[in-house]
Amino acid sequence: GDSVTQMEGPVTLSEEAFLTINCTYTATGYPSLFWYVQYPGEGLQLLLKATKADDKGSNKGFEATYRKETTSFHLEKGSVQVSDSAVYFCALWDTDKLIFGTGTRLQVFP
Amino acid sequence: GAVVSQHPSWVICKSGTSVKIECRSLDFQATTMFWYRQFPKQSLMLMATSNEGSKATYEQGVEKDKFLINHASLTLSTLTVTSAHPEDSSFYICSGQSTEPNTEAFFGQGTRLTVV
């Protein structure tokens, strides 16, 4: 079945550093891809999405490009802030449900 | 974006009692509701999918008699943990989706359940 693989965390960065969180997927078709963010003690919030190959999703300085050839959807941000500290989940839409990666914890220090 | 309200945000109950968690879509009709369970530092595990007016579809390994799901209207779904035990302690999250296919799902704030 379809699956999502994320890099293991935690990812620890200093403020203003460049962020990359890798995400690759396995799917029979071309599913929509998502990044969700979970702040401590809260549910998930949609961060960005892409619905077809070569689409770039972006929000709050975060970006991810749907790469069909490498089956990837890596999350990037040019300059992280302390407030970006959270758990980030990559996900794909599989017919009738979301399939999540294991999540990557990001810790940003001042 | 659309809002899903989940209540309560946290609950403590005694072993053997039942706990009900509510999930409401506030500004859209959630044809489908999903219930997840999240263990510490782990991903979300889908427990069941419910469509308004029909029985929920449970994922393999999830006890349907223990985790009762009701989706009686397009704006409300409930999860009842029956005869709770300490191992049921977890973070439960709901999400709702409208009728349009391949669209995002909106998540509730989650419920921290502690069974003592």
mmCIF file of C-alpha atoms in Angstrom:
data_model
loop_
_atom_site.group_PDB
_atom_site.id
_atom_site.type_symbol
_atom_site.label_atom_id
_atom_site.label_comp_id
_atom_site.label_asym_id
_atom_site.label_seq_id
_atom_site.Cartn_x
_atom_site.Cartn_y
_atom_site.Cartn_z
ATOM 1 C CA GLY A 1 0.000 0.000 0.000
ATOM 2 C CA ASP A 2 0.882 3.658 -0.118
ATOM 3 C CA SER A 3 3.327 4.945 2.473
ATOM 4 C CA VAL A 4 5.262 8.011 3.579
ATOM 5 C CA THR A 5 8.797 8.073 4.925
ATOM 6 C CA GLN A 6 10.206 11.016 6.828
ATOM 7 C CA MET A 7 13.636 11.717 8.188
ATOM 8 C CA GLU A 8 13.989 10.939 11.848
ATOM 9 C CA GLY A 9 14.353 13.748 14.295
ATOM 10 C CA PRO A 10 14.813 15.654 16.290
ATOM 11 C CA VAL A 11 16.192 18.336 14.068
ATOM 12 C CA THR A 12 17.934 20.955 16.160
ATOM 13 C CA LEU A 13 18.751 24.339 14.654
ATOM 14 C CA SER A 14 19.714 27.811 15.692
ATOM 15 C CA GLU A 15 17.413 30.679 14.857
ATOM 16 C CA GLU A 16 17.746 31.909 11.241
ATOM 17 C CA ALA A 17 19.258 28.625 10.067
ATOM 18 C CA PHE A 18 18.092 26.878 6.901
ATOM 19 C CA LEU A 19 15.694 23.985 7.357
ATOM 20 C CA THR A 20 15.154 20.868 5.279
ATOM 21 C CA ILE A 21 12.972 17.975 6.366
ATOM 22 C CA ASN A 22 13.025 15.119 3.891
ATOM 23 C CA CYS A 23 9.904 13.266 2.870
ATOM 24 C CA THR A 24 9.508 10.540 0.271
ATOM 25 C CA TYR A 25 6.447 8.591 -0.638
ATOM 26 C CA THR A 26 5.346 5.379 -2.270
ATOM 27 C CA ALA A 27 2.097 5.418 -4.193
ATOM 28 C CA THR A 28 0.517 3.731 -7.167
ATOM 29 C CA GLY A 29 -0.866 6.950 -8.584
ATOM 30 C CA TYR A 30 -0.245 10.645 -8.085
ATOM 31 C CA PRO A 31 -1.730 11.508 -4.730
ATOM 32 C CA SER A 32 -2.048 14.945 -3.209
ATOM 33 C CA LEU A 33 0.736 15.635 -0.746
ATOM 34 C CA PHE A 34 0.582 17.606 2.487
ATOM 35 C CA TRP A 35 2.679 18.947 5.310
ATOM 36 C CA TYR A 36 0.986 19.301 8.680
ATOM 37 C CA VAL A 37 2.408 20.948 11.794
ATOM 38 C CA GLN A 38 1.597 20.038 15.382
ATOM 39 C CA TYR A 39 2.456 22.446 18.156
ATOM 40 C CA PRO A 40 2.790 21.065 21.699
ATOM 41 C CA GLY A 41 -0.506 19.856 23.117
ATOM 42 C CA GLU A 42 -2.467 20.719 19.996
ATOM 43 C CA GLY A 43 -3.982 18.979 17.013
ATOM 44 C CA LEU A 44 -2.615 19.175 13.502
ATOM 45 C CA GLN A 45 -2.733 22.213 11.286
ATOM 46 C CA LEU A 46 -2.311 22.112 7.553
ATOM 47 C CA LEU A 47 0.893 23.917 6.643
ATOM 48 C CA LEU A 48 0.914 23.491 2.873
ATOM 49 C CA LYS A 49 -0.111 21.130 0.123
ATOM 50 C CA ALA A 50 0.468 20.227 -3.515
ATOM 51 C CA THR A 51 -1.964 18.362 -5.683
ATOM 52 C CA LYS A 52 0.086 17.479 -8.762
ATOM 53 C CA ALA A 53 3.619 17.006 -9.982
ATOM 54 C CA ASP A 54 5.852 20.103 -9.979
ATOM 55 C CA ASP A 55 3.391 22.038 -7.838
ATOM 56 C CA LYS A 56 5.000 24.062 -5.081
ATOM 57 C CA GLY A 57 3.114 24.533 -1.848
ATOM 58 C CA SER A 58 4.091 27.449 0.349
ATOM 59 C CA ASN A 59 2.966 29.074 3.568
ATOM 60 C CA LYS A 60 4.582 31.106 6.370
ATOM 61 C CA GLY A 61 7.960 30.934 4.663
ATOM 62 C CA PHE A 62 7.835 27.152 4.278
ATOM 63 C CA GLU A 63 7.954 25.548 0.840
ATOM 64 C CA ALA A 64 7.733 22.056 -0.617
ATOM 65 C CA THR A 65 7.765 20.929 -4.244
ATOM 66 C CA TYR A 66 6.002 17.820 -5.510
ATOM 67 C CA ARG A 67 8.743 15.863 -7.298
ATOM 68 C CA LYS A 68 7.316 12.958 -9.232
ATOM 69 C CA GLU A 69 10.674 11.729 -10.528
ATOM 70 C CA THR A 70 12.134 11.356 -7.046
ATOM 71 C CA THR A 71 8.778 10.742 -5.290
ATOM 72 C CA SER A 72 9.677 13.424 -2.791
ATOM 73 C CA PHE A 73 8.069 16.376 -1.055
ATOM 74 C CA HIS A 74 10.826 17.883 1.070
ATOM 75 C CA LEU A 75 9.945 20.748 3.392
ATOM 76 C CA GLU A 76 12.234 23.798 3.414
ATOM 77 C CA LYS A 77 12.461 27.167 5.104
ATOM 78 C CA GLY A 78 15.197 29.683 4.572
ATOM 79 C CA SER A 79 15.309 31.113 8.084
ATOM 80 C CA VAL A 80 13.658 29.342 11.007
ATOM 81 C CA GLN A 81 12.367 31.004 14.135
ATOM 82 C CA VAL A 82 11.976 29.721 17.680
ATOM 83 C CA SER A 83 8.225 29.744 17.114
ATOM 84 C CA ASP A 84 8.653 27.124 14.357
ATOM 85 C CA SER A 85 9.522 24.523 16.986
ATOM 86 C CA ALA A 86 6.936 21.783 16.523
ATOM 87 C CA VAL A 87 6.428 18.339 15.012
ATOM 88 C CA TYR A 88 6.031 18.251 11.246
ATOM 89 C CA PHE A 89 4.144 15.489 9.471
ATOM 90 C CA CYS A 90 4.306 14.662 5.797
ATOM 91 C CA ALA A 91 1.181 12.982 4.436
ATOM 92 C CA LEU A 92 -0.464 11.795 1.269
ATOM 93 C CA TRP A 93 -4.095 11.320 0.366
ATOM 94 C CA ASP A 94 -4.739 7.666 -0.441
ATOM 95 C CA THR A 95 -8.149 7.293 -2.087
ATOM 96 C CA ASP A 96 -10.198 7.908 1.036
ATOM 97 C CA LYS A 97 -7.809 8.679 3.873
ATOM 98 C CA LEU A 98 -4.609 10.434 4.827
ATOM 99 C CA ILE A 99 -1.464 8.412 5.357
ATOM 100 C CA PHE A 100 1.068 10.078 7.625
ATOM 101 C CA GLY A 101 4.765 9.796 8.046
ATOM 102 C CA THR A 102 6.148 9.289 11.528
ATOM 103 C CA GLY A 103 6.704 12.991 12.087
ATOM 104 C CA THR A 104 9.877 15.015 12.578
ATOM 105 C CA ARG A 105 10.397 17.124 15.665
ATOM 106 C CA LEU A 106 12.033 20.483 15.028
ATOM 107 C CA GLN A 107 13.687 22.363 17.864
ATOM 108 C CA VAL A 108 14.895 25.891 17.201
ATOM 109 C CA PHE A 109 17.076 27.632 19.753
ATOM 110 C CA PRO A 110 17.714 31.372 19.984
ATOM 111 C CA GLY B 1 -9.710 27.657 6.913
ATOM 112 C CA ALA B 2 -12.501 25.484 8.211
ATOM 113 C CA VAL B 3 -12.746 24.780 11.932
ATOM 114 C CA VAL B 4 -13.187 21.519 13.767
ATOM 115 C CA SER B 5 -13.850 21.804 17.479
ATOM 116 C CA GLN B 6 -12.988 18.865 19.699
ATOM 117 C CA HIS B 7 -14.104 18.588 23.295
ATOM 118 C CA PRO B 8 -12.883 18.030 25.944
ATOM 119 C CA SER B 9 -9.251 18.968 25.448
ATOM 120 C CA TRP B 10 -8.265 16.750 28.327
ATOM 121 C CA VAL B 11 -10.006 14.269 30.607
ATOM 122 C CA ILE B 12 -9.044 12.040 33.495
ATOM 123 C CA CYS B 13 -11.234 9.065 34.304
ATOM 124 C CA LYS B 14 -11.189 5.993 36.489
ATOM 125 C CA SER B 15 -10.613 2.508 35.109
ATOM 126 C CA GLY B 16 -13.838 0.861 34.051
ATOM 127 C CA THR B 17 -15.707 4.042 33.235
ATOM 128 C CA SER B 18 -16.614 5.347 29.802
ATOM 129 C CA VAL B 19 -15.541 8.613 28.234
ATOM 130 C CA LYS B 20 -17.139 10.456 25.344
ATOM 131 C CA ILE B 21 -15.204 12.780 23.054
ATOM 132 C CA GLU B 22 -17.052 15.151 20.730
ATOM 133 C CA CYS B 23 -15.921 16.497 17.418
ATOM 134 C CA ARG B 24 -17.853 19.274 15.674
ATOM 135 C CA SER B 25 -17.341 20.900 12.315
ATOM 136 C CA LEU B 26 -18.232 24.538 12.895
ATOM 137 C CA ASP B 27 -18.409 26.052 9.431
ATOM 138 C CA PHE B 28 -18.667 23.166 7.007
ATOM 139 C CA GLN B 29 -20.468 19.873 6.660
ATOM 140 C CA ALA B 30 -18.177 16.997 7.444
ATOM 141 C CA THR B 31 -19.428 14.102 5.401
ATOM 142 C CA THR B 32 -16.542 12.031 6.666
ATOM 143 C CA MET B 33 -14.942 12.082 10.084
ATOM 144 C CA PHE B 34 -11.682 10.384 10.961
ATOM 145 C CA TRP B 35 -10.560 9.376 14.422
ATOM 146 C CA TYR B 36 -6.874 8.997 15.212
ATOM 147 C CA ARG B 37 -4.858 7.930 18.177
ATOM 148 C CA GLN B 38 -1.403 9.293 18.811
ATOM 149 C CA PHE B 39 1.106 7.732 21.154
ATOM 150 C CA PRO B 40 3.891 9.859 22.638
ATOM 151 C CA LYS B 41 6.441 10.913 20.037
ATOM 152 C CA GLN B 42 4.755 8.800 17.378
ATOM 153 C CA SER B 43 2.648 9.413 14.335
ATOM 154 C CA LEU B 44 -1.099 9.365 14.095
ATOM 155 C CA MET B 45 -2.721 5.982 13.876
ATOM 156 C CA LEU B 46 -6.047 5.960 12.070
ATOM 157 C CA MET B 47 -8.609 4.181 14.214
ATOM 158 C CA ALA B 48 -11.748 4.498 12.136
ATOM 159 C CA THR B 49 -13.531 6.380 9.413
ATOM 160 C CA SER B 50 -17.154 7.343 9.760
ATOM 161 C CA ASN B 51 -19.586 8.651 7.211
ATOM 162 C CA GLU B 52 -22.674 10.524 8.286
ATOM 163 C CA GLY B 53 -25.588 8.222 8.880
ATOM 164 C CA SER B 54 -23.725 4.959 8.462
ATOM 165 C CA LYS B 55 -21.603 2.655 10.563
ATOM 166 C CA ALA B 56 -17.962 3.462 11.063
ATOM 167 C CA THR B 57 -15.241 1.509 9.308
ATOM 168 C CA TYR B 58 -12.583 0.430 11.757
ATOM 169 C CA GLU B 59 -8.957 -0.179 10.956
ATOM 170 C CA GLN B 60 -7.499 -3.594 11.581
ATOM 171 C CA GLY B 61 -6.744 -4.194 15.229
ATOM 172 C CA VAL B 62 -9.108 -1.536 16.568
ATOM 173 C CA GLU B 63 -11.875 -2.924 18.776
ATOM 174 C CA LYS B 64 -15.165 -1.520 17.556
ATOM 175 C CA ASP B 65 -16.983 -2.512 20.744
ATOM 176 C CA LYS B 66 -14.480 -0.618 22.821
ATOM 177 C CA PHE B 67 -14.241 2.493 20.680
ATOM 178 C CA LEU B 68 -17.790 3.404 19.759
ATOM 179 C CA ILE B 69 -18.126 5.977 17.026
ATOM 180 C CA ASN B 70 -21.295 7.823 16.189
ATOM 181 C CA HIS B 71 -21.712 10.222 13.281
ATOM 182 C CA ALA B 72 -25.347 11.130 13.479
ATOM 183 C CA SER B 73 -25.143 14.479 11.716
ATOM 184 C CA LEU B 74 -22.966 16.306 9.219
ATOM 185 C CA THR B 75 -21.490 18.454 11.974
ATOM 186 C CA LEU B 76 -21.038 16.082 14.884
ATOM 187 C CA SER B 77 -19.170 12.856 15.514
ATOM 188 C CA THR B 78 -18.464 11.250 18.861
ATOM 189 C CA LEU B 79 -15.964 8.687 20.074
ATOM 190 C CA THR B 80 -16.804 6.808 23.258
ATOM 191 C CA VAL B 81 -14.079 4.841 24.957
ATOM 192 C CA THR B 82 -15.940 2.173 26.893
ATOM 193 C CA SER B 83 -14.674 0.481 30.030
ATOM 194 C CA ALA B 84 -11.476 2.467 29.844
ATOM 195 C CA HIS B 85 -8.193 1.031 31.057
ATOM 196 C CA PRO B 86 -4.831 2.704 31.662
ATOM 197 C CA GLU B 87 -3.535 1.407 28.329
ATOM 198 C CA ASP B 88 -6.225 3.479 26.616
ATOM 199 C CA SER B 89 -4.504 6.617 27.849
ATOM 200 C CA SER B 90 -3.479 8.512 24.765
ATOM 201 C CA PHE B 91 -4.019 11.596 22.634
ATOM 202 C CA TYR B 92 -7.096 11.252 20.431
ATOM 203 C CA ILE B 93 -7.593 13.494 17.418
ATOM 204 C CA CYS B 94 -10.533 13.834 15.074
ATOM 205 C CA SER B 95 -10.660 15.349 11.634
ATOM 206 C CA GLY B 96 -13.449 16.204 9.269
ATOM 207 C CA GLN B 97 -13.673 16.355 5.536
ATOM 208 C CA SER B 98 -16.360 17.710 3.267
ATOM 209 C CA THR B 99 -17.870 15.921 0.301
ATOM 210 C CA GLU B 100 -15.357 17.214 -2.231
ATOM 211 C CA PRO B 101 -12.849 14.486 -3.045
ATOM 212 C CA ASN B 102 -9.128 14.804 -2.539
ATOM 213 C CA THR B 103 -9.459 17.842 -0.323
ATOM 214 C CA GLU B 104 -7.745 18.535 2.918
ATOM 215 C CA ALA B 105 -9.068 17.301 6.201
ATOM 216 C CA PHE B 106 -9.394 19.708 9.123
ATOM 217 C CA PHE B 107 -8.267 18.565 12.521
ATOM 218 C CA GLY B 108 -9.602 19.083 15.989
ATOM 219 C CA GLN B 109 -7.385 20.251 18.810
ATOM 220 C CA GLY B 110 -7.102 16.754 20.243
ATOM 221 C CA THR B 111 -8.130 15.185 23.557
ATOM 222 C CA ARG B 112 -5.634 13.990 26.116
ATOM 223 C CA LEU B 113 -7.196 10.990 27.878
ATOM 224 C CA THR B 114 -5.664 9.711 31.094
ATOM 225 C CA VAL B 115 -7.142 6.620 32.707
ATOM 226 C CA VAL B 116 -6.174 6.075 36.330
#
